[in-house]
Coordinates of N, CA and C in Angstrom, one line a residue:
X1416 N 5.5 -52.7 -78.6 CA 6.4 -53.7 -77.9 C 5.8 -54.4 -76.8
X1417 N 5.6 -55.6 -76.9 CA 5.0 -56.5 -75.7 C 5.6 -57.7 -75.3
X1418 N 5.2 -58.5 -74.4 CA 6.0 -59.5 -73.9 C 5.7 -61.0 -74.7
X1419 N 4.9 -61.0 -75.8 CA 4.6 -61.9 -76.6 C 3.5 -62.8 -76.1
X1420 N 2.9 -62.6 -74.9 CA 1.8 -63.4 -74.7 C 0.7 -63.1 -75.0
X1421 N -0.7 -63.9 -75.1 CA -1.8 -63.8 -75.5 C -2.5 -62.2 -74.6
X1422 N -2.2 -62.4 -73.6 CA -2.7 -61.3 -72.6 C -1.9 -60.0 -73.0
X1423 N -0.7 -60.2 -73.1 CA -0.1 -58.8 -73.7 C -0.5 -58.4 -75.0
X1424 N -0.9 -59.1 -75.9 CA -1.3 -58.8 -77.2 C -2.8 -58.1 -76.9
X1425 N -3.8 -58.6 -76.2 CA -4.9 -57.9 -75.9 C -4.8 -56.6 -75.1
X1426 N -3.9 -56.6 -74.3 CA -3.6 -55.6 -73.7 C -3.1 -54.3 -74.7
X1427 N -2.3 -54.7 -75.8 CA -1.9 -53.7 -76.8 C -3.2 -53.3 -77.6
X1428 N -4.0 -54.3 -77.8 CA -5.4 -53.9 -78.5 C -6.2 -52.9 -77.6
X1429 N -6.1 -53.2 -76.2 CA -6.9 -52.2 -75.5 C -6.2 -50.8 -75.5
X1430 N -4.8 -50.7 -75.5 CA -4.2 -49.6 -75.3 C -4.4 -48.9 -76.7
X1431 N -4.4 -49.5 -77.9 CA -4.5 -49.1 -79.1 C -5.9 -48.2 -79.2
X1432 N -6.8 -48.9 -78.8 CA -8.3 -48.5 -78.7 C -8.6 -47.2 -77.8
X1433 N -7.9 -47.3 -76.8 CA -7.9 -46.3 -75.6 C -7.3 -45.0 -76.1
X1434 N -6.2 -45.2 -76.9 CA -5.3 -44.1 -77.3 C -5.6 -43.4 -78.7
X1435 N -6.4 -44.2 -79.3 CA -6.8 -43.9 -80.8 C -5.5 -44.1 -81.6
X1436 N -4.7 -45.2 -81.4 CA -3.7 -45.3 -82.2 C -3.9 -46.4 -83.3
X1437 N -3.2 -46.5 -84.2 CA -3.2 -47.4 -85.3 C -1.9 -48.2 -85.3
X1438 N -1.7 -49.3 -84.9 CA -0.2 -49.9 -84.7 C 0.2 -50.2 -85.9
X1439 N 1.5 -50.0 -86.5 CA 2.0 -50.0 -87.6 C 2.7 -51.7 -87.7
X1440 N 3.2 -52.1 -86.4 CA 3.6 -53.4 -86.1 C 3.5 -53.7 -84.7
X1441 N 3.6 -55.0 -84.5 CA 4.0 -55.4 -83.0 C 5.2 -56.2 -82.7
X1442 N 5.9 -55.7 -81.6 CA 7.1 -56.4 -81.6 C 7.2 -57.0 -80.2
X1443 N 7.9 -58.1 -80.3 CA 8.2 -58.8 -78.7 C 9.4 -58.2 -78.1
X1444 N 9.4 -58.2 -76.8 CA 10.9 -57.8 -76.1 C 11.9 -58.7 -77.0
X1445 N 13.1 -58.0 -77.2 CA 14.1 -58.8 -77.8 C 13.7 -59.1 -79.2
X1446 N 12.8 -58.7 -80.1 CA 12.6 -59.3 -81.2 C 13.7 -58.9 -82.1
X1447 N 14.5 -57.6 -82.1 CA 15.5 -57.6 -82.8 C 15.3 -56.9 -84.3
X1448 N 13.9 -56.9 -84.6 CA 13.4 -56.2 -85.8 C 13.4 -54.7 -85.7
X1449 N 14.2 -54.2 -86.9 CA 14.4 -52.6 -86.8 C 13.1 -51.9 -87.5
X1450 N 12.4 -51.0 -86.8 CA 11.4 -50.3 -87.4 C 11.6 -48.8 -87.4
X1451 N 11.0 -48.1 -88.5 CA 11.2 -46.7 -88.9 C 10.0 -46.0 -87.9
X1452 N 9.3 -46.7 -87.2 CA 8.3 -45.8 -86.3 C 8.7 -46.0 -85.0
X1453 N 8.3 -45.0 -84.3 CA 8.5 -45.2 -82.7 C 8.0 -46.2 -82.0
X1454 N 8.8 -46.9 -81.2 CA 8.1 -48.1 -80.5 C 7.8 -47.6 -79.0
X1455 N 6.6 -48.2 -78.5 CA 6.0 -48.1 -77.2 C 6.0 -49.3 -76.6
X1456 N 6.5 -49.4 -75.4 CA 6.3 -50.5 -74.5 C 5.1 -50.6 -73.8
X1457 N 4.4 -51.8 -73.9 CA 3.0 -52.0 -73.4 C 3.2 -53.4 -72.3
X1458 N 3.1 -52.9 -71.2 CA 2.9 -53.8 -70.1 C 1.9 -54.8 -70.2
X1459 N 1.9 -56.0 -69.9 CA 0.5 -56.8 -69.8 C -0.2 -56.5 -68.6
X1460 N -1.5 -56.2 -68.7 CA -2.4 -55.9 -67.8 C -3.6 -56.6 -67.7
X1461 N -3.6 -57.8 -66.9 CA -4.7 -58.7 -66.9 C -6.0 -58.2 -67.1
X1462 N -6.3 -57.2 -66.3 CA -7.9 -56.6 -66.1 C -8.3 -56.1 -67.7
X1463 N -7.2 -55.4 -68.4 CA -7.5 -54.8 -69.8 C -7.6 -56.0 -70.7
X1464 N -6.7 -56.9 -70.5 CA -6.8 -58.1 -71.5 C -8.0 -59.0 -71.3
X1465 N -8.4 -59.1 -70.0 CA -9.8 -59.7 -69.8 C -11.0 -58.9 -70.4
X1466 N -11.0 -57.6 -70.1 CA -11.9 -56.8 -70.9 C -12.2 -57.1 -72.6
X1467 N -11.0 -57.0 -73.0 CA -10.9 -57.1 -74.5 C -11.4 -58.6 -74.8
X1468 N -11.0 -59.4 -74.1 CA -11.5 -61.1 -74.3 C -12.9 -61.3 -74.2
X1469 N -13.6 -60.6 -73.2 CA -15.0 -60.6 -72.9 C -15.6 -60.1 -74.1
X1470 N -15.1 -58.9 -74.5 CA -15.6 -58.2 -75.6 C -15.8 -59.0 -76.9
X1471 N -14.8 -59.8 -77.1 CA -14.9 -60.5 -78.3 C -16.1 -61.3 -78.6
X1472 N -16.8 -62.0 -77.7 CA -17.8 -63.0 -77.9 C -19.0 -62.0 -77.9
X1473 N -19.0 -60.9 -77.0 CA -20.3 -60.0 -77.0 C -20.3 -59.1 -78.3
X1474 N -19.2 -58.8 -79.0 CA -19.3 -57.8 -79.8 C -19.2 -58.8 -81.3
X1475 N -18.5 -59.7 -81.4 CA -18.4 -60.4 -82.9 C -19.1 -62.0 -82.9
X1476 N -19.3 -62.5 -81.4 CA -20.0 -63.9 -81.6 C -18.8 -64.9 -81.1
X1477 N -19.0 -65.9 -81.0 CA -18.1 -67.1 -80.2 C -17.3 -67.5 -81.3
X1478 N -17.7 -67.7 -82.6 CA -16.7 -68.1 -83.6 C -15.6 -67.2 -83.9
X1479 N -15.9 -65.6 -83.8 CA -14.8 -64.9 -84.0 C -13.9 -65.0 -82.7
X1480 N -14.4 -65.0 -81.7 CA -13.6 -65.3 -80.5 C -12.7 -66.4 -80.5
X1481 N -13.1 -67.5 -81.0 CA -12.4 -68.6 -81.3 C -11.2 -68.4 -82.4
X1482 N -11.6 -67.6 -83.4 CA -10.7 -67.4 -84.3 C -9.5 -66.5 -84.0
X1483 N -9.7 -65.8 -83.2 CA -8.7 -64.7 -82.6 C -7.8 -65.4 -81.5
X1484 N -8.5 -66.3 -80.6 CA -7.7 -67.2 -79.7 C -6.7 -68.3 -80.4
X1485 N -7.4 -68.9 -81.6 CA -6.6 -69.8 -82.3 C -5.6 -69.1 -83.1
X1486 N -6.1 -67.8 -83.5 CA -5.1 -67.2 -84.5 C -3.8 -66.9 -84.0
X1487 N -3.9 -66.4 -82.7 CA -2.8 -66.2 -81.9 C -1.7 -67.3 -81.7
X1488 N -2.3 -68.6 -81.9 CA -1.4 -69.8 -81.8 C -0.7 -70.2 -83.1
X1489 N -1.2 -69.3 -84.2 CA -0.6 -69.8 -85.5 C 0.8 -69.3 -85.8
X1490 N 1.3 -69.7 -86.9 CA 2.8 -69.3 -87.2 C 2.5 -68.3 -88.4
X1491 N 1.4 -67.6 -88.5 CA 1.2 -66.6 -89.6 C 2.2 -65.6 -89.4
X1492 N 2.6 -65.0 -90.5 CA 3.7 -64.0 -90.6 C 3.0 -62.7 -90.1
X1493 N 3.3 -62.1 -89.2 CA 2.8 -60.9 -88.9 C 1.3 -61.1 -88.1
X1494 N 1.3 -62.0 -87.4 CA 0.1 -62.4 -86.9 C -0.6 -61.6 -86.0
X1495 N 0.0 -60.8 -85.1 CA -0.6 -60.1 -84.5 C -1.3 -58.7 -85.2
X1496 N -0.7 -58.2 -86.4 CA -1.0 -57.2 -87.1 C -2.2 -57.7 -88.0
X1497 N -2.2 -59.0 -88.4 CA -3.6 -59.4 -88.9 C -4.5 -59.8 -88.0
X1498 N -4.3 -60.2 -86.9 CA -5.3 -60.0 -85.9 C -5.9 -58.9 -85.5
X1499 N -5.0 -57.8 -85.4 CA -5.6 -56.4 -85.1 C -6.5 -55.7 -86.3
X1500 N -6.0 -56.4 -87.5 CA -7.0 -55.9 -88.7 C -8.3 -56.5 -88.6
X1501 N -8.2 -57.9 -88.2 CA -9.8 -58.7 -88.1 C -10.5 -58.0 -87.1
X1502 N -9.9 -57.7 -85.9 CA -10.4 -57.1 -84.8 C -11.1 -55.7 -85.1
X1503 N -10.4 -55.0 -85.7 CA -11.2 -53.7 -86.3 C -12.3 -54.1 -87.3
X1504 N -12.2 -54.9 -88.0 CA -13.2 -55.3 -88.7 C -14.5 -55.7 -88.2
X1505 N -14.3 -56.7 -87.1 CA -15.0 -57.2 -86.3 C -15.9 -56.4 -85.4
X1506 N -15.1 -55.6 -84.8 CA -15.9 -54.5 -84.1 C -16.7 -53.6 -84.7
X1507 N -16.3 -53.3 -86.0 CA -17.1 -52.5 -86.9 C -18.5 -53.4 -87.3
X1508 N -18.4 -54.5 -87.7 CA -19.7 -55.4 -88.4 C -20.2 -56.3 -87.5
X1509 N -19.7 -56.5 -86.3 CA -20.3 -57.7 -85.4 C -20.2 -59.0 -85.9
X1510 N -21.2 -59.7 -85.5 CA -21.0 -61.2 -85.7 C -21.1 -61.6 -87.4
X1511 N -21.7 -60.7 -88.0 CA -21.6 -60.9 -89.4 C -20.2 -61.1 -90.3
X1512 N -19.1 -60.4 -89.6 CA -17.6 -60.7 -89.8 C -17.3 -62.0 -90.4
X1513 N -17.9 -63.1 -89.6 CA -17.3 -64.4 -89.7 C -18.1 -65.0 -91.3
X1514 N -19.1 -64.1 -91.7 CA -19.9 -64.7 -93.0 C -18.9 -64.0 -94.2
X1515 N -18.0 -63.2 -94.1 CA -17.6 -62.5 -95.2 C -16.0 -63.2 -95.5
X1516 N -16.2 -64.5 -95.9 CA -15.3 -65.1 -96.3 C -14.2 -64.6 -97.2
X1517 N -14.8 -63.9 -98.1 CA -13.8 -63.3 -99.4 C -12.8 -62.1 -98.9
X1518 N -13.2 -61.6 -97.5 CA -12.3 -60.5 -97.1 C -11.1 -60.9 -96.7
X1519 N -10.2 -60.4 -97.2 CA -8.7 -60.9 -96.7 C -8.2 -60.9 -95.3
X1520 N -8.9 -60.0 -94.5 CA -8.6 -59.9 -93.1 C -9.4 -61.0 -92.5
X1521 N -10.4 -61.7 -93.0 CA -10.9 -62.8 -92.4 C -10.2 -64.2 -93.0
X1522 N -10.3 -64.1 -94.2 CA -9.6 -65.6 -95.0 C -8.4 -65.7 -94.8
X1523 N -7.4 -64.7 -94.5 CA -6.2 -64.9 -94.0 C -6.0 -65.9 -92.7
X1524 N -6.9 -65.2 -91.7 CA -6.8 -66.0 -90.4 C -7.5 -67.5 -90.6
X1525 N -8.5 -67.5 -91.4 CA -9.2 -68.8 -91.2 C -8.2 -69.9 -92.0
X1526 N -7.6 -69.3 -92.9 CA -6.4 -70.4 -93.6 C -5.6 -70.8 -92.6
X1527 N -4.8 -69.8 -91.9 CA -3.9 -70.1 -90.8 C -4.4 -71.0 -89.5
X1528 N -5.8 -70.8 -89.2 CA -6.1 -71.5 -88.0 C -6.3 -72.9 -88.6
X1529 N -6.8 -73.0 -89.7 CA -7.1 -74.3 -90.7 C -5.9 -75.1 -90.4
X1530 N -4.7 -74.6 -90.7 CA -3.3 -75.1 -90.9 C -2.9 -75.4 -89.5
X1531 N -3.4 -74.5 -88.4 CA -3.1 -75.2 -87.0 C -3.7 -76.3 -86.5
X1532 N -5.1 -76.3 -86.7 CA -5.8 -77.3 -86.3 C -5.6 -78.6 -87.1
X1533 N -5.1 -78.6 -88.6 CA -4.8 -79.8 -89.1 C -3.4 -80.3 -88.4
X1534 N -2.4 -79.5 -88.3 CA -1.4 -79.8 -87.7 C -1.7 -80.5 -86.3
X1535 N -2.4 -79.9 -85.4 CA -2.6 -80.6 -84.3 C -3.2 -82.0 -84.4
X1536 N -3.9 -82.0 -85.5 CA -4.7 -83.1 -85.5 C -3.7 -84.5 -85.9
X1537 N -2.9 -84.0 -86.7 CA -1.7 -84.9 -87.3 C -1.0 -85.3 -86.0
X1538 N -0.6 -84.2 -85.1 CA 0.2 -84.5 -83.8 C -0.4 -85.5 -83.1
X1539 N -1.7 -85.5 -82.8 CA -2.6 -86.4 -82.1 C -2.2 -87.9 -82.4
X1540 N -2.2 -88.3 -83.8 CA -1.9 -89.5 -84.1 C -0.5 -90.0 -84.1
X1541 N 0.5 -88.8 -84.4 CA 1.9 -89.3 -84.8 C 2.9 -88.9 -83.6
X1542 N 2.5 -88.4 -82.6 CA 3.2 -88.1 -81.5 C 3.5 -89.4 -80.5
X1543 N 4.9 -89.6 -80.4 CA 5.2 -90.9 -79.7 C 5.8 -90.5 -78.2
X1544 N 5.5 -91.4 -77.4 CA 6.1 -91.1 -76.1 C 6.9 -92.2 -75.6
X1545 N 7.8 -92.1 -74.9 CA 8.6 -93.1 -74.1 C 8.8 -93.0 -72.8
X1546 N 9.0 -94.0 -72.1 CA 9.0 -94.0 -70.7 C 10.3 -93.6 -70.1
X1547 N 10.2 -92.4 -69.3 CA 11.4 -92.0 -68.7 C 11.3 -92.1 -67.2
X1548 N 11.5 -93.2 -66.6 CA 11.4 -93.3 -65.2 C 10.2 -93.0 -64.6
X1549 N 9.1 -93.6 -65.3 CA 7.6 -93.3 -64.8 C 7.1 -92.1 -65.4
X1550 N 7.9 -91.4 -66.2 CA 7.0 -90.4 -67.0 C 7.2 -90.6 -68.3
X1551 N 6.1 -90.3 -69.0 CA 5.8 -90.6 -70.4 C 6.4 -89.1 -71.1
X1552 N 7.3 -89.2 -71.9 CA 7.9 -88.0 -72.5 C 8.0 -88.1 -74.0
X1553 N 7.6 -87.1 -74.7 CA 7.7 -86.9 -75.9 C 8.1 -85.7 -76.5
X1554 N 8.4 -85.4 -77.7 CA 8.9 -84.2 -78.4 C 8.3 -84.2 -79.5
X1555 N 8.0 -82.7 -80.1 CA 7.4 -82.4 -81.4 C 8.2 -81.3 -81.9
X1556 N 7.9 -81.0 -83.2 CA 8.5 -79.6 -83.7 C 7.6 -79.1 -84.6
X1557 N 6.5 -78.7 -84.1 CA 5.6 -78.0 -84.8 C 5.6 -76.7 -85.4
X1558 N 5.1 -76.2 -86.4 CA 5.2 -74.9 -87.0 C 4.4 -74.1 -86.2
X1559 N 3.1 -74.5 -85.9 CA 2.4 -73.5 -84.8 C 2.3 -73.9 -83.4
X1560 N 1.9 -73.3 -82.7 CA 1.7 -73.4 -81.2 C 0.6 -74.4 -80.8
X1561 N 0.9 -75.7 -81.1 CA -0.1 -76.6 -81.1 C -0.5 -77.2 -79.7
X1562 N 0.4 -77.1 -78.6 CA 0.3 -77.7 -77.3 C -1.1 -77.4 -76.7
X1563 N -1.6 -76.0 -76.7 CA -2.9 -76.0 -76.3 C -4.3 -76.7 -76.7
X1564 N -4.0 -77.1 -77.9 CA -5.0 -77.8 -78.5 C -4.7 -79.4 -78.4
X1565 N -3.4 -79.8 -78.2 CA -3.0 -81.2 -77.8 C -3.4 -81.5 -76.3
X1566 N -3.5 -80.7 -75.4 CA -3.6 -80.9 -74.1 C -4.8 -81.6 -74.0
X1567 N -6.1 -81.3 -74.2 CA -7.3 -82.1 -73.9 C -7.1 -83.6 -74.3
X1568 N -6.5 -83.8 -75.6 CA -6.5 -85.0 -76.0 C -5.7 -85.9 -75.4
X1569 N -4.4 -85.6 -74.9 CA -3.5 -86.4 -74.2 C -3.8 -86.6 -72.9
X1570 N -4.4 -85.5 -72.2 CA -4.9 -85.7 -70.8 C -6.0 -86.8 -70.7
X1571 N -6.8 -86.7 -71.7 CA -8.0 -87.8 -71.7 C -7.3 -89.2 -72.3
X1572 N -6.4 -89.2 -73.3 CA -5.9 -90.3 -73.6 C -5.1 -91.2 -72.7
X1573 N -4.2 -90.3 -71.7 CA -3.6 -90.9 -70.6 C -3.8 -90.7 -69.4
X1574 N -5.2 -90.8 -68.9 CA -5.4 -90.1 -67.8 C -4.8 -90.8 -66.3
X1575 N -4.3 -91.8 -66.4 CA -3.5 -92.6 -65.2 C -2.1 -92.2 -65.2
X1576 N -1.6 -91.4 -66.2 CA -0.1 -91.3 -66.5 C 0.4 -89.8 -66.2
X1577 N 1.7 -89.5 -65.9 CA 2.4 -88.4 -65.8 C 3.2 -88.3 -67.2
X1578 N 2.6 -87.2 -67.9 CA 3.6 -86.9 -69.2 C 3.9 -85.5 -69.4
X1579 N 5.1 -85.5 -70.2 CA 5.8 -84.2 -70.7 C 5.9 -84.3 -72.1
X1580 N 5.4 -83.3 -72.9 CA 5.4 -83.1 -74.1 C 6.2 -81.8 -74.4
X1581 N 7.2 -81.9 -75.1 CA 7.9 -80.6 -75.4 C 8.1 -80.2 -76.9
X1582 N 7.9 -79.1 -77.0 CA 7.8 -78.3 -78.2 C 9.1 -77.8 -78.4
X1583 N 9.7 -78.4 -79.3 CA 11.3 -78.0 -79.7 C 11.2 -76.5 -80.4
X1584 N 10.3 -76.3 -81.3 CA 10.1 -75.2 -82.1 C 10.0 -74.0 -81.1
X1585 N 9.0 -73.9 -80.3 CA 8.6 -72.8 -79.5 C 9.3 -72.9 -77.8
X1586 N 10.0 -74.0 -77.8 CA 10.5 -74.1 -76.6 C 9.7 -73.9 -75.4
X1587 N 8.4 -74.7 -75.4 CA 7.6 -74.7 -74.5 C 7.4 -76.3 -74.2
X1588 N 6.5 -76.6 -73.1 CA 6.2 -77.9 -72.7 C 4.9 -78.1 -72.2
X1589 N 4.3 -79.2 -72.2 CA 3.0 -79.4 -71.7 C 3.0 -80.6 -70.6
X1590 N 2.7 -80.4 -69.6 CA 2.9 -81.2 -68.3 C 1.5 -81.7 -68.0
X1591 N 1.2 -83.1 -67.9 CA 0.0 -83.7 -67.4 C 0.3 -84.5 -66.2
X1592 N -0.4 -84.3 -65.0 CA 0.1 -85.4 -64.1 C -1.5 -86.2 -63.8
X1593 N -1.2 -87.4 -63.2 CA -2.2 -88.4 -63.0 C -3.5 -87.6 -62.3

């Protein structure tokens, strides 16, 4: 059980390896799902998360690091468990893991990330803003957590504007200032 952040997930990965555990599922606080397995709370530790994050490129390559980072933003069901399975495989095989497109642990993530990037691409073209007292405001309802992929686009597109883009689905917002 963790806080739902990417750093929290990476801390869970660190703890699982350190304690030689095989997670059955990943729950966020207040998730509400019932499990037959004993749950263990894992507090986010930025140092542990950074160690795991740095190890991704070193152990599996830049493509795999991007796949894990983007994979966390997807709406893939049981995404943390799918990412865990991919990480286990990646740490075993190294960079060659990205060439094994037929392995379901790889292909399911590639498909989910493709869905995320396609959705973000569509949102770049179809998101509309309205002027709200000098601030451009927009609202989207994506399936995936697309805001991190949209930030560079809208910051470059409206460099002299202050804008807010609200993700109604995930209750998150992107803020860009002049």
